[in-house]
Amino acid sequence: MSNKWFTGNAARGVMVVATILLMQGCGFIKSKFGGGKGKGEDVGIVNGEVTANGRKGWKQTTPYGMVLVPSGSFMMGQADEDLAATQTNMNRRVTISSFYMDDTEITNHEYRQFVNALLTDSVSVLGEEEIMTKFYPDTTVWKNDFTYHNGDPMLEYYFSHPAFDTYPVVGVSWQAAQYFCTWRTNLYNDYRTKEGQFVSPRYRLPSEAEWEWAARGGHNSAKYPWGGPYVANGKGCYLANFKPQRGNFDADGYPYTAPANAYNPNDYGLYNMAGNVAEWTRDAYAENASAIVWDMNPDNQNADEPRKVVRGGSWKDIAYYLETGTRYYELESNKRSFIGFRCVMDNLQGRTASKGARR
């Protein structure tokens, strides 16, 4: 037997095996769970044999007010020059699993459902004082955050008046945002349980990496969520609510916050991922986060660190803070007139689905 014959057949064998593996990986070959009806389906054990296939009846649908963010890989970190020389978001490649995200920041009227529910159902457990102190938005932030500023109209009307129902809630701590997610989860799953449905994954705050991936809208290394390097379009119209020029707060159309669905969404359908209000993320802040978190679904949950990462910039910030790669922090118990939040939910049916990122 010649070496040439052996080498050729070995190479062909390797190619066949590789082709089979590729077909299996692409879903062309059905596994024992993947095709047709199996015996004992939904039963579990038949004739002394384990015959359990997947349970029927579970289908994850897009929750109300959320959009699907696909999985993908991108270069996380500064998308432009680090003007402040912070060196706190060095570039590295990370991979993010698919998830659902609120298309807008949580609004005043949405958050009002939460505090009203606590005041109705939880006074006996938490006490009215604790509810009003910890979870009710602190309206005094409109005066306390700024020295020599007439914040009285915002203090009096921003959370209570229907004129601001669709504006993002502010004056909410990181801790209160976490509690809102828990309440929202319980509300949803209580209903699903009563309807005989499987429980849903919980609502939660996005990780810092998830937030940045969602903000980029599929534009890898984009400086801003709309994909371009400028804060205004070709007609000179500003694309977000922030502090343009030398402090002309009104130039973008809104002197303070804007409605949560103002301006155009990014390519994932998410509004105001830059400006309007900055947003709490789940992560504890660490200057060397790029060195300590894993590159698959990075997540720095550290209960002993009171500094929590805030992203996106706000109505009172200059353009630098609107960049997708700019990170900073606030103490978890602090409440600000320029920080809000939005929720995410894991997409359990799309853990391997990927549309990829445009480059």
Tab-separated table of C-alpha atoms in Angstrom:
chain	number	residue	atom	x	y	z
A	1	MET	CA	0.000	0.000	0.000
A	2	SER	CA	1.524	3.260	-1.104
A	3	ASN	CA	1.819	6.285	1.164
A	4	LYS	CA	0.100	8.325	-1.585
A	5	TRP	CA	-2.988	6.078	-1.513
A	6	PHE	CA	-3.147	6.141	2.306
A	7	THR	CA	-2.704	9.913	2.489
A	8	GLY	CA	-5.400	10.559	-0.125
A	9	ASN	CA	-7.961	8.305	1.535
A	10	ALA	CA	-7.173	9.750	4.967
A	11	ALA	CA	-7.715	13.246	3.640
A	12	ARG	CA	-11.041	12.235	2.088
A	13	GLY	CA	-12.086	10.625	5.378
A	14	VAL	CA	-11.302	13.799	7.268
A	15	MET	CA	-13.335	15.816	4.760
A	16	VAL	CA	-16.343	13.493	5.153
A	17	VAL	CA	-16.222	13.749	8.940
A	18	ALA	CA	-15.849	17.510	8.753
A	19	THR	CA	-18.814	17.742	6.374
A	20	ILE	CA	-21.000	15.678	8.705
A	21	LEU	CA	-20.030	17.797	11.687
A	22	LEU	CA	-20.701	20.964	9.714
A	23	MET	CA	-24.135	19.705	8.675
A	24	GLN	CA	-24.937	18.814	12.247
A	25	GLY	CA	-23.748	22.216	13.446
A	26	CYS	CA	-25.898	23.989	10.878
A	27	GLY	CA	-28.963	21.955	11.807
A	28	PHE	CA	-29.163	19.917	8.571
A	29	ILE	CA	-29.084	16.603	10.447
A	30	LYS	CA	-31.839	16.028	12.976
A	31	SER	CA	-30.876	14.955	16.449
A	32	LYS	CA	-33.030	12.547	18.410
A	33	PHE	CA	-34.778	15.583	19.889
A	34	GLY	CA	-34.995	17.577	16.691
A	35	GLY	CA	-37.324	15.867	14.264
A	36	GLY	CA	-40.548	13.938	14.103
A	37	LYS	CA	-42.679	12.600	16.886
A	38	GLY	CA	-40.977	10.391	19.392
A	39	LYS	CA	-42.534	7.589	21.408
A	40	GLY	CA	-43.644	8.674	24.824
A	41	GLU	CA	-43.467	12.337	23.924
A	42	ASP	CA	-44.248	14.561	26.930
A	43	VAL	CA	-44.453	11.463	29.131
A	44	GLY	CA	-40.934	10.916	30.393
A	45	ILE	CA	-40.761	7.189	31.125
A	46	VAL	CA	-42.377	4.448	29.009
A	47	ASN	CA	-41.897	0.678	29.483
A	48	GLY	CA	-39.064	1.291	31.911
A	49	GLU	CA	-37.173	3.496	29.447
A	50	VAL	CA	-36.480	7.233	29.598
A	51	THR	CA	-38.289	8.665	26.576
A	52	ALA	CA	-38.620	12.270	27.625
A	53	ASN	CA	-38.384	14.846	24.847
A	54	GLY	CA	-38.860	18.565	25.228
A	55	ARG	CA	-41.933	19.702	27.156
A	56	LYS	CA	-44.552	21.383	25.027
A	57	GLY	CA	-46.231	24.699	25.570
A	58	TRP	CA	-43.236	26.962	26.066
A	59	LYS	CA	-42.757	29.769	23.608
A	60	GLN	CA	-41.066	33.008	24.531
A	61	THR	CA	-42.801	35.995	23.032
A	62	THR	CA	-41.562	39.556	22.957
A	63	PRO	CA	-42.713	41.247	26.190
A	64	TYR	CA	-44.813	44.384	25.826
A	65	GLY	CA	-42.698	47.474	25.208
A	66	MET	CA	-39.535	45.502	24.481
A	67	VAL	CA	-37.521	44.746	21.362
A	68	LEU	CA	-35.291	41.785	20.589
A	69	VAL	CA	-31.564	42.453	20.670
A	70	PRO	CA	-29.695	39.703	18.771
A	71	SER	CA	-26.602	37.962	20.040
A	72	GLY	CA	-23.257	38.917	18.606
A	73	SER	CA	-19.627	39.811	19.152
A	74	PHE	CA	-18.138	43.295	19.122
A	75	MET	CA	-15.217	45.417	20.228
A	76	MET	CA	-16.355	46.855	23.532
A	77	GLY	CA	-14.759	50.062	24.730
A	78	GLN	CA	-13.860	53.524	23.569
A	79	ALA	CA	-15.034	54.268	20.044
A	80	ASP	CA	-13.081	57.504	19.851
A	81	GLU	CA	-10.201	59.261	21.574
A	82	ASP	CA	-10.254	58.996	25.362
A	83	LEU	CA	-10.287	62.756	25.865
A	84	ALA	CA	-10.493	62.543	29.632
A	85	ALA	CA	-7.612	60.018	29.687
A	86	THR	CA	-9.668	57.795	31.972
A	87	GLN	CA	-8.323	54.498	30.601
A	88	THR	CA	-11.355	52.826	32.203
A	89	ASN	CA	-12.845	51.228	29.091
A	90	MET	CA	-9.997	49.706	27.149
A	91	ASN	CA	-11.039	47.936	23.966
A	92	ARG	CA	-11.549	44.176	23.998
A	93	ARG	CA	-13.734	41.761	22.087
A	94	VAL	CA	-16.753	40.387	23.940
A	95	THR	CA	-19.691	38.177	22.980
A	96	ILE	CA	-23.249	38.870	24.095
A	97	SER	CA	-26.221	36.476	24.139
A	98	SER	CA	-29.587	37.564	22.785
A	99	PHE	CA	-31.975	39.420	25.086
A	100	TYR	CA	-35.041	41.652	25.110
A	101	MET	CA	-34.766	45.308	26.115
A	102	ASP	CA	-37.268	48.066	26.828
A	103	ASP	CA	-37.442	50.239	23.742
A	104	THR	CA	-37.599	53.349	25.933
A	105	GLU	CA	-36.485	54.334	29.386
A	106	ILE	CA	-39.033	53.509	32.094
A	107	THR	CA	-41.483	56.417	32.118
A	108	ASN	CA	-43.106	58.299	34.975
A	109	HIS	CA	-46.448	56.626	34.380
A	110	GLU	CA	-44.923	53.148	34.168
A	111	TYR	CA	-43.035	53.683	37.413
A	112	ARG	CA	-46.198	55.110	38.994
A	113	GLN	CA	-47.844	51.684	38.618
A	114	PHE	CA	-45.054	50.301	40.766
A	115	VAL	CA	-45.285	52.803	43.636
A	116	ASN	CA	-49.079	52.687	43.580
A	117	ALA	CA	-48.946	48.900	43.878
A	118	LEU	CA	-46.550	49.150	46.829
A	119	LEU	CA	-48.755	51.711	48.560
A	120	THR	CA	-51.785	49.481	47.984
A	121	ASP	CA	-50.402	46.018	48.688
A	122	SER	CA	-47.139	46.341	50.620
A	123	VAL	CA	-47.696	49.008	53.285
A	124	SER	CA	-48.205	46.381	55.969
A	125	VAL	CA	-44.903	44.719	55.061
A	126	LEU	CA	-42.621	47.617	54.117
A	127	GLY	CA	-44.341	50.536	55.816
A	128	GLU	CA	-45.387	53.742	54.099
A	129	GLU	CA	-42.291	55.623	55.266
A	130	GLU	CA	-39.916	53.090	53.711
A	131	ILE	CA	-41.865	53.057	50.446
A	132	MET	CA	-41.848	56.837	50.175
A	133	THR	CA	-38.188	57.100	51.201
A	134	LYS	CA	-36.642	54.265	49.187
A	135	PHE	CA	-38.891	53.694	46.203
A	136	TYR	CA	-40.922	56.836	45.529
A	137	PRO	CA	-38.996	59.155	43.159
A	138	ASP	CA	-37.193	61.938	44.978
A	139	THR	CA	-38.661	65.054	43.379
A	140	THR	CA	-36.284	67.326	45.294
A	141	VAL	CA	-33.446	66.288	42.973
A	142	TRP	CA	-34.563	69.077	40.621
A	143	LYS	CA	-33.372	71.594	43.208
A	144	ASN	CA	-30.686	69.653	45.061
A	145	ASP	CA	-28.646	68.662	41.994
A	146	PHE	CA	-28.036	72.246	40.888
A	147	THR	CA	-26.959	75.228	42.936
A	148	TYR	CA	-28.877	78.483	42.382
A	149	HIS	CA	-31.350	76.897	40.009
A	150	ASN	CA	-35.106	77.399	39.850
A	151	GLY	CA	-36.192	73.790	39.911
A	152	ASP	CA	-39.523	74.449	41.608
A	153	PRO	CA	-41.753	73.799	38.565
A	154	MET	CA	-40.003	70.477	37.849
A	155	LEU	CA	-40.083	69.522	41.533
A	156	GLU	CA	-43.816	70.146	41.737
A	157	TYR	CA	-45.017	68.720	38.440
A	158	TYR	CA	-42.487	66.345	36.841
A	159	PHE	CA	-43.593	63.081	38.454
A	160	SER	CA	-47.168	63.994	39.400
A	161	HIS	CA	-48.574	65.845	36.375
A	162	PRO	CA	-49.950	64.017	33.308
A	163	ALA	CA	-47.984	66.392	31.080
A	164	PHE	CA	-44.902	64.336	31.966
A	165	ASP	CA	-46.440	60.837	31.951
A	166	THR	CA	-44.360	59.631	28.971
A	167	TYR	CA	-41.120	61.264	30.151
A	168	PRO	CA	-38.431	59.100	31.776
A	169	VAL	CA	-38.632	58.691	35.523
A	170	VAL	CA	-35.735	60.220	37.471
A	171	GLY	CA	-34.858	60.563	41.134
A	172	VAL	CA	-34.701	56.759	41.423
A	173	SER	CA	-31.753	54.968	43.009
A	174	TRP	CA	-30.068	51.855	41.638
A	175	GLN	CA	-31.588	49.937	44.523
A	176	ALA	CA	-35.105	51.132	43.651
A	177	ALA	CA	-34.560	50.216	39.996
A	178	GLN	CA	-33.603	46.695	41.086
A	179	TYR	CA	-36.745	46.440	43.209
A	180	PHE	CA	-38.881	47.629	40.286
A	181	CYS	CA	-37.473	44.774	38.185
A	182	THR	CA	-38.403	42.276	40.906
A	183	TRP	CA	-41.936	43.671	41.181
A	184	ARG	CA	-42.369	43.644	37.403
A	185	THR	CA	-41.205	40.017	37.256
A	186	ASN	CA	-43.601	38.918	39.979
A	187	LEU	CA	-46.481	40.760	38.348
A	188	TYR	CA	-45.860	39.073	34.994
A	189	ASN	CA	-45.241	35.576	36.330
A	190	ASP	CA	-48.203	35.679	38.706
A	191	TYR	CA	-50.389	36.238	35.668
A	192	ARG	CA	-48.656	33.503	33.643
A	193	THR	CA	-49.014	31.020	36.494
A	194	LYS	CA	-52.731	31.726	36.838
A	195	GLU	CA	-53.094	31.152	33.092
A	196	GLY	CA	-51.313	27.792	33.345
A	197	GLN	CA	-48.253	29.012	31.454
A	198	PHE	CA	-44.564	28.416	32.167
A	199	VAL	CA	-42.852	31.160	34.121
A	200	SER	CA	-40.907	33.750	32.157
A	201	PRO	CA	-37.280	34.759	32.670
A	202	ARG	CA	-37.077	37.680	35.078
A	203	TYR	CA	-36.821	41.356	34.272
A	204	ARG	CA	-33.526	42.895	35.367
A	205	LEU	CA	-31.145	45.751	34.736
A	206	PRO	CA	-28.828	45.253	31.757
A	207	SER	CA	-25.209	44.450	32.314
A	208	GLU	CA	-22.816	47.152	31.204
A	209	ALA	CA	-21.737	45.055	28.218
A	210	GLU	CA	-25.329	44.328	27.201
A	211	TRP	CA	-26.134	48.012	27.409
A	212	GLU	CA	-23.212	48.993	25.175
A	213	TRP	CA	-23.960	46.242	22.638
A	214	ALA	CA	-27.597	47.363	22.470
A	215	ALA	CA	-26.658	51.033	22.253
A	216	ARG	CA	-24.452	50.450	19.215
A	217	GLY	CA	-27.421	48.981	17.345
A	218	GLY	CA	-25.292	46.581	15.335
A	219	HIS	CA	-22.770	49.234	14.297
A	220	ASN	CA	-19.489	47.894	15.616
A	221	SER	CA	-17.185	50.617	16.959
A	222	ALA	CA	-19.842	53.286	16.391
A	223	LYS	CA	-19.244	56.484	18.325
A	224	TYR	CA	-22.955	57.160	18.822
A	225	PRO	CA	-26.046	54.897	18.727
A	226	TRP	CA	-27.121	56.277	15.349
A	227	GLY	CA	-23.878	54.976	13.845
A	228	GLY	CA	-22.280	58.259	12.839
A	229	PRO	CA	-19.553	60.425	14.334
A	230	TYR	CA	-21.660	63.595	14.593
A	231	VAL	CA	-24.372	64.735	17.020
A	232	ALA	CA	-26.436	66.467	14.302
A	233	ASN	CA	-27.738	65.370	10.924
A	234	GLY	CA	-27.119	67.023	7.564
A	235	LYS	CA	-29.847	69.580	8.234
A	236	GLY	CA	-28.252	70.638	11.505
A	237	CYS	CA	-30.899	68.928	13.660
A	238	TYR	CA	-29.562	67.376	16.846
A	239	LEU	CA	-30.019	63.622	17.182
A	240	ALA	CA	-30.261	63.445	20.963
A	241	ASN	CA	-31.169	65.448	24.050
A	242	PHE	CA	-27.997	66.758	25.697
A	243	LYS	CA	-26.028	69.982	26.316
A	244	PRO	CA	-25.001	71.168	22.840
A	245	GLN	CA	-22.795	74.078	21.844
A	246	ARG	CA	-21.688	76.090	24.882
A	247	GLY	CA	-24.657	75.273	27.044
A	248	ASN	CA	-27.626	76.000	24.771
A	249	PHE	CA	-29.875	73.413	26.431
A	250	ASP	CA	-32.836	74.365	24.261
A	251	ALA	CA	-31.055	73.860	20.926
A	252	ASP	CA	-32.013	70.165	20.714
A	253	GLY	CA	-35.694	70.919	21.309
A	254	TYR	CA	-35.947	70.184	25.044
A	255	PRO	CA	-34.364	72.207	27.871
A	256	TYR	CA	-34.717	69.345	30.366
A	257	THR	CA	-35.757	65.755	29.600
A	258	ALA	CA	-37.665	64.750	26.476
A	259	PRO	CA	-40.440	62.158	26.016
A	260	ALA	CA	-38.975	58.675	26.264
A	261	ASN	CA	-39.675	58.015	22.567
A	262	ALA	CA	-38.336	61.334	21.280
A	263	TYR	CA	-35.795	61.371	18.413
A	264	ASN	CA	-35.216	58.406	16.115
A	265	PRO	CA	-34.420	54.938	17.504
A	266	ASN	CA	-31.200	53.141	16.676
A	267	ASP	CA	-31.168	50.137	14.335
A	268	TYR	CA	-32.354	47.795	17.098
A	269	GLY	CA	-35.422	49.988	17.690
A	270	LEU	CA	-34.145	51.496	20.955
A	271	TYR	CA	-34.861	55.142	21.769
A	272	ASN	CA	-32.562	57.536	23.597
A	273	MET	CA	-29.616	55.242	24.151
A	274	ALA	CA	-27.671	58.500	24.134
A	275	GLY	CA	-28.850	61.511	26.091
A	276	ASN	CA	-32.204	62.306	27.719
A	277	VAL	CA	-31.386	60.456	30.950
A	278	ALA	CA	-28.342	58.377	31.763
A	279	GLU	CA	-29.172	54.805	32.727
A	280	TRP	CA	-28.297	52.485	35.572
A	281	THR	CA	-26.691	49.174	34.649
A	282	ARG	CA	-26.340	46.079	36.826
A	283	ASP	CA	-22.540	46.217	37.039
A	284	ALA	CA	-20.479	47.388	39.946
A	285	TYR	CA	-17.915	49.931	38.820
A	286	ALA	CA	-14.257	48.935	38.514
A	287	GLU	CA	-11.573	50.970	36.788
A	288	ASN	CA	-9.967	47.764	35.521
A	289	ALA	CA	-13.197	46.068	34.444
A	290	SER	CA	-11.705	45.010	31.109
A	291	ALA	CA	-9.126	42.957	32.979
A	292	ILE	CA	-11.386	41.237	35.507
A	293	VAL	CA	-14.562	40.308	33.594
A	294	TRP	CA	-14.878	37.416	31.173
A	295	ASP	CA	-15.289	38.045	27.443
A	296	MET	CA	-18.503	35.986	27.212
A	297	ASN	CA	-21.426	37.962	28.657
A	298	PRO	CA	-19.237	40.128	30.939
A	299	ASP	CA	-20.990	40.913	34.208
A	300	ASN	CA	-19.443	42.427	37.326
A	301	GLN	CA	-21.885	41.891	40.172
A	302	ASN	CA	-20.204	42.936	43.396
A	303	ALA	CA	-22.550	43.676	46.287
A	304	ASP	CA	-19.679	45.133	48.309
A	305	GLU	CA	-19.024	47.874	45.727
A	306	PRO	CA	-21.506	50.783	46.135
A	307	ARG	CA	-20.434	52.415	42.872
A	308	LYS	CA	-22.627	51.265	39.998
A	309	VAL	CA	-21.974	51.852	36.306
A	310	VAL	CA	-24.055	54.522	34.572
A	311	ARG	CA	-24.178	54.777	30.788
A	312	GLY	CA	-25.525	56.949	27.988
A	313	GLY	CA	-25.245	60.538	29.157
A	314	SER	CA	-28.169	62.833	29.858
A	315	TRP	CA	-29.919	66.086	29.060
A	316	LYS	CA	-27.407	68.032	31.167
A	317	ASP	CA	-24.228	66.387	29.755
A	318	ILE	CA	-21.871	67.344	26.957
A	319	ALA	CA	-21.516	65.071	23.928
A	320	TYR	CA	-18.566	63.125	25.370
A	321	TYR	CA	-20.888	61.353	27.813
A	322	LEU	CA	-23.253	60.355	24.990
A	323	GLU	CA	-20.621	58.177	23.327
A	324	THR	CA	-21.293	54.443	23.389
A	325	GLY	CA	-17.882	53.780	24.937
A	326	THR	CA	-17.961	56.323	27.774
A	327	ARG	CA	-18.483	54.878	31.234
A	328	TYR	CA	-18.840	56.467	34.639
A	329	TYR	CA	-20.547	55.694	37.939
A	330	GLU	CA	-22.897	56.842	40.674
A	331	LEU	CA	-23.402	55.529	44.209
A	332	GLU	CA	-26.181	52.943	44.284
A	333	SER	CA	-28.200	54.840	46.910
A	334	ASN	CA	-28.016	58.221	45.182
A	335	LYS	CA	-30.959	59.691	43.283
A	336	ARG	CA	-30.387	62.140	40.449
A	337	SER	CA	-32.456	64.316	38.143
A	338	PHE	CA	-30.506	62.949	35.184
A	339	ILE	CA	-30.416	59.170	35.825
A	340	GLY	CA	-33.174	56.706	34.937
A	341	PHE	CA	-33.180	53.094	33.761
A	342	ARG	CA	-34.678	50.465	31.481
A	343	CYS	CA	-35.106	46.703	31.886
A	344	VAL	CA	-33.935	43.678	29.938
A	345	MET	CA	-35.001	40.017	29.858
A	346	ASP	CA	-32.955	37.006	28.744
A	347	ASN	CA	-34.024	35.432	25.452
A	348	LEU	CA	-33.914	31.732	26.314
A	349	GLN	CA	-35.023	30.653	22.849
A	350	GLY	CA	-32.340	32.665	21.123
A	351	ARG	CA	-29.200	31.751	23.035
A	352	THR	CA	-27.543	30.586	19.809
A	353	ALA	CA	-29.261	32.910	17.317
A	354	SER	CA	-27.050	35.553	15.802
A	355	LYS	CA	-27.481	38.164	13.132
A	356	GLY	CA	-23.913	39.332	13.496
A	357	ALA	CA	-22.636	42.870	13.752
A	358	ARG	CA	-22.107	45.116	10.782
A	359	ARG	CA	-18.557	46.311	10.437
